[in-house]
Short mmCIF file of C-alpha atoms and ligand atoms in Angstrom, two decimals:
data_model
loop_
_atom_site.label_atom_id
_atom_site.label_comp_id
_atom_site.label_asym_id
_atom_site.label_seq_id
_atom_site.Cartn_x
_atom_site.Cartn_y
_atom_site.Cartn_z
CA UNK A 42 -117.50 34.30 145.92
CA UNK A 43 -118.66 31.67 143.61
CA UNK A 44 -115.95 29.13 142.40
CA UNK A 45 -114.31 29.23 139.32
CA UNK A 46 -116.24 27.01 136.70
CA UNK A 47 -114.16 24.67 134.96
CA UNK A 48 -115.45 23.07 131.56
CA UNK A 49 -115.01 19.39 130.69
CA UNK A 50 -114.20 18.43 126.82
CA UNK A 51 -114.27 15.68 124.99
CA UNK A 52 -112.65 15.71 121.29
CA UNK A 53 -114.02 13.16 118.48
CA UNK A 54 -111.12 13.10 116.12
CA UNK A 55 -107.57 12.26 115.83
CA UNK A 56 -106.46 13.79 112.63
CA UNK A 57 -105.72 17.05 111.00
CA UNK A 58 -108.65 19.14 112.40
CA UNK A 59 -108.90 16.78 115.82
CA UNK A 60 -105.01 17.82 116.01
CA UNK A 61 -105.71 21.76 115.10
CA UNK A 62 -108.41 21.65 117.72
CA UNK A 63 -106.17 20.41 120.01
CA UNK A 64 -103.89 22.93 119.55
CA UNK A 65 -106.38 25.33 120.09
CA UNK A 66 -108.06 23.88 123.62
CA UNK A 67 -104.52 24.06 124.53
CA UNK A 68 -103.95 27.54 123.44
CA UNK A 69 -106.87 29.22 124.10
CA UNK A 70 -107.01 29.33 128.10
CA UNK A 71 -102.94 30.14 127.53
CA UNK A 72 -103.54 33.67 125.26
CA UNK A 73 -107.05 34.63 125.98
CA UNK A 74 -108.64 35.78 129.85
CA UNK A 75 -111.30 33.20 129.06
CA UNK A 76 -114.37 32.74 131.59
CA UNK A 77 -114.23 29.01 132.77
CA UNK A 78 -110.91 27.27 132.99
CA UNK A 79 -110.73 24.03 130.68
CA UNK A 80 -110.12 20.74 131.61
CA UNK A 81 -109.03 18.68 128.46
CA UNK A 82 -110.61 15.27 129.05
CA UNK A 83 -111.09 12.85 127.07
CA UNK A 84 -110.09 12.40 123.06
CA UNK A 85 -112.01 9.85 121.03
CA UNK A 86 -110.68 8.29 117.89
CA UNK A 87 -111.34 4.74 116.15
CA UNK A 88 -107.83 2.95 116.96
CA UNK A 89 -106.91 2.42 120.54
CA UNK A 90 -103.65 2.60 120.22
CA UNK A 91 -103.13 5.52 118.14
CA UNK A 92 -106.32 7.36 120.11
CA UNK A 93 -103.98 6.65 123.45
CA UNK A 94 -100.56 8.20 121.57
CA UNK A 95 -102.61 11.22 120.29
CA UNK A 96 -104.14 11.98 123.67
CA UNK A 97 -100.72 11.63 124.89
CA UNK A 98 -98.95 13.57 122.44
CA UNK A 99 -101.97 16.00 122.24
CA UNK A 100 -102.64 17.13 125.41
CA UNK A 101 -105.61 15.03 126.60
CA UNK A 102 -106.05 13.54 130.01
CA UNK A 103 -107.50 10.69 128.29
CA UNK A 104 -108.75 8.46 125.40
CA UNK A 105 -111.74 6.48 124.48
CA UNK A 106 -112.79 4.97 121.08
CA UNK A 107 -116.57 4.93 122.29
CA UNK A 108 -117.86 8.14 121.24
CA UNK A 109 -121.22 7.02 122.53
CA UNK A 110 -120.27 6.99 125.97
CA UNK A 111 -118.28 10.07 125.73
CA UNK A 112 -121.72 11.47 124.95
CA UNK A 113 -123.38 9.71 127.86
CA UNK A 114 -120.69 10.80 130.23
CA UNK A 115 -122.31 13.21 132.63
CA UNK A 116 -119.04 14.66 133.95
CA UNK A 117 -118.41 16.11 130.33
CA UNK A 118 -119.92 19.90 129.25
CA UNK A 119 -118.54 20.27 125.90
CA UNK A 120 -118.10 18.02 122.65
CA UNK A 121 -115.99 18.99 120.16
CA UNK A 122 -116.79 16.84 116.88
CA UNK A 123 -113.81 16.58 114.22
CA UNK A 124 -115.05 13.41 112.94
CA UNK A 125 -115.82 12.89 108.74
CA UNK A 126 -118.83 14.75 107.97
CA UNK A 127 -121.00 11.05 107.48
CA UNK A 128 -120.71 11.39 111.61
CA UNK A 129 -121.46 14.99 112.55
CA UNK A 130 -125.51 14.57 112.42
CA UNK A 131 -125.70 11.57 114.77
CA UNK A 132 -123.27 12.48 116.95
CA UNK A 133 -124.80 16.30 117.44
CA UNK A 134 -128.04 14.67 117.81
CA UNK A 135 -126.88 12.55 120.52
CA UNK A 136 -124.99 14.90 122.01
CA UNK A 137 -127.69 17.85 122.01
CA UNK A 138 -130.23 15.23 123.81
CA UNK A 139 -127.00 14.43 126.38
CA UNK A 140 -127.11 18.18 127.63
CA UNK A 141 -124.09 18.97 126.21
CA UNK A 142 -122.61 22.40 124.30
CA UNK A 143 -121.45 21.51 120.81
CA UNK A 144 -118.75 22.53 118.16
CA UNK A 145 -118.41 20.92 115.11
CA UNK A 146 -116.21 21.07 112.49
CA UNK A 147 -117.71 22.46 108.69
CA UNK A 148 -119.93 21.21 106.72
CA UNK A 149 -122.54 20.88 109.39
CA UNK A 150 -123.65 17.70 107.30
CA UNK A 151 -123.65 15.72 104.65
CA UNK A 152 -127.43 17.25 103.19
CA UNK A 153 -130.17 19.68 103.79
CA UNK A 154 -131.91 17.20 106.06
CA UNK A 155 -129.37 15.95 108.50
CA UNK A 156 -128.59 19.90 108.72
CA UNK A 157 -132.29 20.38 109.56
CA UNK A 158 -132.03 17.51 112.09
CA UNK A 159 -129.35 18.91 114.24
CA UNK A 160 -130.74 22.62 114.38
CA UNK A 161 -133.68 20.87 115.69
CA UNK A 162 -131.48 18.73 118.35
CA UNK A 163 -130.01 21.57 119.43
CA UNK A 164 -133.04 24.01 120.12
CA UNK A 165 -134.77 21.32 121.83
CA UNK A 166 -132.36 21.35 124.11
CA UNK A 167 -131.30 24.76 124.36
CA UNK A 168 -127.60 23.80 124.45
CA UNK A 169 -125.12 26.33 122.87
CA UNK A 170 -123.88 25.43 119.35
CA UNK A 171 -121.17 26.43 117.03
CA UNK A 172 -119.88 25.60 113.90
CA UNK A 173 -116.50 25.74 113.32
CA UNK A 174 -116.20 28.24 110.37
CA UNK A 175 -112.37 29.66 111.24
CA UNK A 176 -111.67 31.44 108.27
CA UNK A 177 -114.53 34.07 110.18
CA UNK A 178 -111.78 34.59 113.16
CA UNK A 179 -108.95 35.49 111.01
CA UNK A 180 -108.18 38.92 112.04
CA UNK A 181 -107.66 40.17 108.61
CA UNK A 182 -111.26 38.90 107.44
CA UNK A 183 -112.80 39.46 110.87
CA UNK A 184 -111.47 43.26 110.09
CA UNK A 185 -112.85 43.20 106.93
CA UNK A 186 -116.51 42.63 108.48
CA UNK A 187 -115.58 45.42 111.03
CA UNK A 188 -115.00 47.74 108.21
CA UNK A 189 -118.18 46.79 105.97
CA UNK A 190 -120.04 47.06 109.41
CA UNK A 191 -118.56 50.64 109.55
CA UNK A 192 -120.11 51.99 106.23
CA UNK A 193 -116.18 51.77 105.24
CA UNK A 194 -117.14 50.19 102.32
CA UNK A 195 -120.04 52.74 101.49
CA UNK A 196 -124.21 51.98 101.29
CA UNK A 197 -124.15 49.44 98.62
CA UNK A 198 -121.97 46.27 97.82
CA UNK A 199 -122.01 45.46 94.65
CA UNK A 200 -120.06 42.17 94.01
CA UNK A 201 -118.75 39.43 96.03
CA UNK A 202 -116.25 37.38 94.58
CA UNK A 203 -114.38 33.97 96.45
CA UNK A 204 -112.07 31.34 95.15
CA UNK A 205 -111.48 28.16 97.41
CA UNK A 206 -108.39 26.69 95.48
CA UNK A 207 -106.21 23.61 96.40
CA UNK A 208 -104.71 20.97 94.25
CA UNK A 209 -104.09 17.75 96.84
CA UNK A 210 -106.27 15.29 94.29
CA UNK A 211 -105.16 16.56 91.03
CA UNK A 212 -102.92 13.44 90.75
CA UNK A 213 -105.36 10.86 89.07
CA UNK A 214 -103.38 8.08 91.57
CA UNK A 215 -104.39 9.85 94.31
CA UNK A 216 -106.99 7.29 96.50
CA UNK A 217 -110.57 7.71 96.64
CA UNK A 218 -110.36 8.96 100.11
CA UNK A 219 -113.95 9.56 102.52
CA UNK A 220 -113.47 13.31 101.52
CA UNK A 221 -114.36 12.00 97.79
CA UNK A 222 -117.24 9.60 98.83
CA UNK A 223 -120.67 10.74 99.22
CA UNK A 224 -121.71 8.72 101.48
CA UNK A 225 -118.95 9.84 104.17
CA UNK A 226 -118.59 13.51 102.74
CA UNK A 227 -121.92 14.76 101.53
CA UNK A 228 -120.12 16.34 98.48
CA UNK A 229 -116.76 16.69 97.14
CA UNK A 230 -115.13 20.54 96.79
CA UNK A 231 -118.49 21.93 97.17
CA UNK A 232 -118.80 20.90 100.84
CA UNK A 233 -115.59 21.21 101.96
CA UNK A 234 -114.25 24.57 99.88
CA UNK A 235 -117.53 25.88 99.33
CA UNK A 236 -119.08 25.63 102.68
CA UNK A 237 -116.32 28.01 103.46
CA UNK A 238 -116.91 30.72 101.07
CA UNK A 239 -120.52 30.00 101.40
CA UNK A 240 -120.45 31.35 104.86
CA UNK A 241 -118.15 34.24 104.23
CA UNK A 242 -120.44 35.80 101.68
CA UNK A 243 -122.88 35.25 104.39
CA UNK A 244 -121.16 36.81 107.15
CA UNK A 245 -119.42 39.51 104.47
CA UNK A 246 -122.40 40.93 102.68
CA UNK A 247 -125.72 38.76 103.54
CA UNK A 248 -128.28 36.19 102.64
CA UNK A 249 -128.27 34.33 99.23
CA UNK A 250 -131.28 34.75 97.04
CA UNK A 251 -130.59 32.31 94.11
CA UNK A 252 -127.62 30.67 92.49
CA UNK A 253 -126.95 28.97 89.28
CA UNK A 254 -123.59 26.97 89.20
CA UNK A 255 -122.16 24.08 87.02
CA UNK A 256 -119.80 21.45 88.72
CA UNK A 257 -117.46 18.94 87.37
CA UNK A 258 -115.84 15.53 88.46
CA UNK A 259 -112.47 15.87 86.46
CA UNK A 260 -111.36 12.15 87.64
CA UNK A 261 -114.13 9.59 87.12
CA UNK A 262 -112.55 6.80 88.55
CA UNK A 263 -110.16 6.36 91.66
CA UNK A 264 -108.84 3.09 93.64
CA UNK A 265 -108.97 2.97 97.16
CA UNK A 266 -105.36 1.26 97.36
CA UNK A 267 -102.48 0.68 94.84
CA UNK A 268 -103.84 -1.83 92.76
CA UNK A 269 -107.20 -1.84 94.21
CA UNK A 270 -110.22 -2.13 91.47
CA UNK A 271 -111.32 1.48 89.86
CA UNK A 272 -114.42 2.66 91.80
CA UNK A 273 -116.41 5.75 90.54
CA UNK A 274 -116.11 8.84 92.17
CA UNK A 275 -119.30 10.51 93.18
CA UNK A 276 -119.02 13.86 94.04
CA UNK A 277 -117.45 16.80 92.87
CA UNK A 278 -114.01 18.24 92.00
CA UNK A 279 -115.19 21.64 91.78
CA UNK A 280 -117.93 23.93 90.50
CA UNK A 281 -118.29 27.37 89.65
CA UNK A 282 -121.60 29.39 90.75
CA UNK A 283 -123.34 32.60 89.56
CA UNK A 284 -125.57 34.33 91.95
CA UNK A 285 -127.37 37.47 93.42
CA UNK A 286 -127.81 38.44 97.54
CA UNK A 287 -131.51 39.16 98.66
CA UNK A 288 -129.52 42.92 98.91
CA UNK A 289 -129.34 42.54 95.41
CA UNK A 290 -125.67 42.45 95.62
CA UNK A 291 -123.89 39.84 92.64
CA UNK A 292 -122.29 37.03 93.72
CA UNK A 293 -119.38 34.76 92.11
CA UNK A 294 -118.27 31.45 93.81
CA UNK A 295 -115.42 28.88 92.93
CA UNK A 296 -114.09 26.01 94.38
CA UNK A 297 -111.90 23.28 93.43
CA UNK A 298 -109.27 20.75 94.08
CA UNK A 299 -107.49 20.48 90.74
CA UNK A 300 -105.57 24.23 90.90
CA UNK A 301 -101.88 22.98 90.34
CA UNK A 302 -99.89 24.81 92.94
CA UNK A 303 -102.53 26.43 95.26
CA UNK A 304 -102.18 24.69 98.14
CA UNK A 305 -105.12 26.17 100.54
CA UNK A 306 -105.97 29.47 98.64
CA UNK A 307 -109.02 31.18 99.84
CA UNK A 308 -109.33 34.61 98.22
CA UNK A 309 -112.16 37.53 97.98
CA UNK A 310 -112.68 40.71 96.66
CA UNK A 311 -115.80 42.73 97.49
CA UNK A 312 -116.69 45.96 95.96
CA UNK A 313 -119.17 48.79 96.78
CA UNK A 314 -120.04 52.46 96.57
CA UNK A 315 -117.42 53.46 99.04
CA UNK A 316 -114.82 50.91 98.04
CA UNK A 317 -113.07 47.43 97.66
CA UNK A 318 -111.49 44.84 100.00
CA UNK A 319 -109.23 42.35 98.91
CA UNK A 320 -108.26 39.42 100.67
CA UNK A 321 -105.59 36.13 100.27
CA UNK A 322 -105.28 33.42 102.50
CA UNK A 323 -101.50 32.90 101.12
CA UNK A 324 -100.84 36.66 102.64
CA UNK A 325 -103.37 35.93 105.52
CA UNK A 326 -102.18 38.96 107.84
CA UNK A 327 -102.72 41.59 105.40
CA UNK A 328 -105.71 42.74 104.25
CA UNK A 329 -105.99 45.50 100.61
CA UNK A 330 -108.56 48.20 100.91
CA UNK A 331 -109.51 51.00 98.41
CA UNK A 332 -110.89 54.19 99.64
CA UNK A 333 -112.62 55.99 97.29
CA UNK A 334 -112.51 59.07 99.96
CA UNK A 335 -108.91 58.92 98.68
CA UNK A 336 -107.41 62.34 97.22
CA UNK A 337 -106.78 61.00 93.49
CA UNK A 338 -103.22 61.33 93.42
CA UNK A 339 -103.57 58.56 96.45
CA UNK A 340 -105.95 56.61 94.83
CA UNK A 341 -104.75 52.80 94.93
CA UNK A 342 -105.27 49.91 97.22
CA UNK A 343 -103.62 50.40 100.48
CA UNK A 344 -102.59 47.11 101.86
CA UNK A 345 -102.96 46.95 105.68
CA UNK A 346 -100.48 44.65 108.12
CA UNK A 347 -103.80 43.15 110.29
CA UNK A 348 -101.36 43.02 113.34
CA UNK A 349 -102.17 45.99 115.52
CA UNK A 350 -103.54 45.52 119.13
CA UNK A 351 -106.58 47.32 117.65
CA UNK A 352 -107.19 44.19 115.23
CA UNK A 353 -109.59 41.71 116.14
CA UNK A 354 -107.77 39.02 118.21
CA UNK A 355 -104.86 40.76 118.06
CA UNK A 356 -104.53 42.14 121.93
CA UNK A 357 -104.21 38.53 123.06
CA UNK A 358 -100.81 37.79 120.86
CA UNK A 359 -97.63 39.62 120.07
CA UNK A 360 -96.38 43.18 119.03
CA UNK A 361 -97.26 44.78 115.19
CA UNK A 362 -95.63 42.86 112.76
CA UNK A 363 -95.42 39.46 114.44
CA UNK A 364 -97.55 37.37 112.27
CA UNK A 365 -99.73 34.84 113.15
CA UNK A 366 -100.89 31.64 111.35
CA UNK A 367 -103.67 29.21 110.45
CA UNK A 368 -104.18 27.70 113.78
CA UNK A 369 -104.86 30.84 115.51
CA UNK A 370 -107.97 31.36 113.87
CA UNK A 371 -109.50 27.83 115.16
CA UNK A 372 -107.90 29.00 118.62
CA UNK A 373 -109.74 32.55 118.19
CA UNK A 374 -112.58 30.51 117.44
CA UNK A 375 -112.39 27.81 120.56
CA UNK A 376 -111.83 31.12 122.85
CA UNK A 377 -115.12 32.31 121.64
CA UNK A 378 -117.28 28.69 121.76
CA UNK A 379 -115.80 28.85 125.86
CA UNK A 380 -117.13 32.32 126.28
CA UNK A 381 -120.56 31.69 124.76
CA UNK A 382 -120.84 28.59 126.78
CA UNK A 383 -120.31 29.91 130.07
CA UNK A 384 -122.52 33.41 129.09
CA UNK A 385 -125.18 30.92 127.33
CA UNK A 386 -125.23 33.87 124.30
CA UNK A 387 -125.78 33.04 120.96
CA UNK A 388 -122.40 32.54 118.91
CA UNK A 389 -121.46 33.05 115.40
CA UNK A 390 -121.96 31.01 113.19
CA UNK A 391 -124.05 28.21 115.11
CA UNK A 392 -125.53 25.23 113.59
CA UNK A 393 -128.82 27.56 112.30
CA UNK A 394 -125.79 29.37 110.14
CA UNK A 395 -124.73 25.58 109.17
CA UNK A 396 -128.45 25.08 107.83
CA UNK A 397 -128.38 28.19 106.14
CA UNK A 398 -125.59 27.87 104.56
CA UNK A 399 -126.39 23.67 103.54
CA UNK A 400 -129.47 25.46 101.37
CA UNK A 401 -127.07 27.40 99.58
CA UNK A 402 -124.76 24.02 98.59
CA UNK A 403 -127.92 22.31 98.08
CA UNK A 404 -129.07 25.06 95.68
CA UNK A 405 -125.63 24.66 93.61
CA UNK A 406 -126.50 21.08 93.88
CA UNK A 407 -129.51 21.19 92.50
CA UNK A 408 -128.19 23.85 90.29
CA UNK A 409 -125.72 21.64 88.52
CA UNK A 410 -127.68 18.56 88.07
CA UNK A 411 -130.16 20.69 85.59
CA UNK A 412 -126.91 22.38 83.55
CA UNK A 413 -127.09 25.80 85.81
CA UNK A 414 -130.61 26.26 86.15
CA UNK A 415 -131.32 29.51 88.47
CA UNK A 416 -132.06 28.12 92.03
CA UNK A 417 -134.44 30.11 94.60
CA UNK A 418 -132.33 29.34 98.24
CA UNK A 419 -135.86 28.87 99.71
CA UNK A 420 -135.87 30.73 102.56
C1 LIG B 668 -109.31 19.94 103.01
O1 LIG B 668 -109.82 20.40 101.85
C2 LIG B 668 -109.28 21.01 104.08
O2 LIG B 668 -108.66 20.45 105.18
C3 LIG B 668 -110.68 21.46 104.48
O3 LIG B 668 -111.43 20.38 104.99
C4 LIG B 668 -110.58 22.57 105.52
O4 LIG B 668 -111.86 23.01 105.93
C5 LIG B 668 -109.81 23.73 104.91
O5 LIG B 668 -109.71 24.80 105.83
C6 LIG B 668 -108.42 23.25 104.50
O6 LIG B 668 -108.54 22.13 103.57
#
């Protein structure tokens, strides 16, 4: 009987997603009969001090502010990068060549060609990848793939629509914080929001063909500090994109950071020959679906409580009608990464999805520095 394996991870990050990705190393070997126990090792931040409290506090045995011998340390399996995107490419790199399985938070990186770097890293080593994409492990959108999978939505889709909305810089005092830097970010709502619905059209209804989007920076200039000097802002507060799927499908992406009082509101609709799904992060355990099998006198959206043990996920947590949150999708999504580690299968989406979708941002890019100009995503 062989022994049980355990995995060894390291953590590089010590604020919001290095704290929702703690949650989730803690949680996942708790809820879900995963294949290697988990050994919590090490978390890596930039301050000592507060690295040693958040380890603490966190659940980590313990802390380091070298990520670079985190990397080297043989003893380790797994990294698990939650760093600012200006640190994903380097560290992935290192990490592939180290021998060690990967997740990383979204964007993969900052540009098309740090993207292409680290799918390169990681097939030269062969060492299993994943991007962390959670929004793809909420049971009510993981459902909705089930269902297009099905044919429930009939042959053809016709038109995917998302909205990434949130309003946390909309205050012109607000700081010019890495997330609106392109050196540390890559891009400003387009990376962030739009790598999201990026890679739910993608895993929703299919590869992008071309795009044509216009973007705007609403707030020119922001200080770094009260009463710091006005520095230009260089990236985006949102954009808006037109497009088509190779499956000839029409696309219709938005993103931004100035939509006074949504908070973190993802939404989609998709329609096709058999029907329409509707989705809203706000009401993120209910998913609306029109059947067009419907008798007429039925016809309307029925709106479906994504809490059954039959739901994706949904087995490993509590009876119908006991919600569940945000942070269960990044667990549903660590539970996964362990699995696909230990089974050395591919898992969905890895850093090749990343790259994928990085040609799609860099087409909108592109797109709005030439006033909307159609852009081929080159395959
Ligand atoms: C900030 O915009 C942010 O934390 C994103 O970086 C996350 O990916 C998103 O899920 C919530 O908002």
């Amino acid at each position: 009987m062989s022994r049980r394996r355990t995995l060894s991870i390291a953590l590089i990050g010590t604020k919001f997603m290095g704290r929702a990705h703690s949650n989730a190393w803690r949680q996942a070997p708790r809820f879900f009969d995963l294949p290697a126990d988990v050994r919590m090792a090490v978390l890596c931040g930039r301050d000592a001090a507060a690295t040693r409290e958040a380890a603490a506090k966190l659940g980590w045995e313990n802390a380091a502010t070298d990520w670079r011998a985190v990397v080297d340390d043989a003893r380790l399996d797994a990294l698990d990068i939650c760093t600012p995107n200006d640190l994903h490419a380097e560290i992935a790199i290192a990490a592939a060549r180290a021998g060690k399985a990967i997740i990383c938070e979204k964007p993969l990186a900052r540009n098309l060609r740090e993207a292409l770097q680290m799918v390169g890293a990681v097939k030269s080593a062969r060492v299993t990848n994943m991007l962390c994409h959670n929004y793809r492990r909420v049971p009510a959108i993981a459902l909705a793939r089930q269902m297009i999978e099905r044919g429930e939505m009939g042959k053809r889709v016709y038109h995917f629509r998302a909205r990434y909305a949130q309003d946390w810089i909309a205050d012109e005092n607000f700081p010019l914080v890495w997330r609106l830097q392109a050196d540390k970010a890559g891009s400003g709502a387009l990376g962030d929001l739009g790598a999201h619905i990026v890679d739910l059209a993608r895993f929703l209804v299919g590869e992008i063909d071309s795009i044509s989007a216009l973007s705007s920076t609403f707030i020119k200039k922001r200080r770094s500090k009260p009463g710091g000097a006005l520095r230009t802002v260089d990236v985006d507060d949102a954009f808006c994109a037109i497009g088509k799927f190779r499956n000839g499908a029409l696309l219709n992406l938005e993103a931004t950071r100035f939509a006074r009082g949504r908070k973190n509101h993802l939404s989609f609709e998709i329609n096709g020959s058999g029907g329409s799904i509707v989705f809203d992060l706000e009401k993120m355990n209910r998913l609306r679906f029109f059947d067009r099998r419907d008798r007429a006198h039925a016809h309307g959206f029925r709106d479906i409580i994504v809490t059954e043990p039959s739901h994706p996920y949904l087995e490993n947590w509590w009876p119908p009608g006991h919600l569940l949150g945000y942070e269960h999708s990044v667990i549903h999504t660590v539970a996964d990464f362990v699995c696909a580690v230990v089974s050395g299968k591919r898992v969905r989406p890895d850093f090749e999805d990343g790259f994928e979708t990085q040609r799609v941002l860099d087409a909108i890019q592109r797109s709005g520095a030439q006033r909307g100009k159609p852009i081929r995503v080159s395959r």
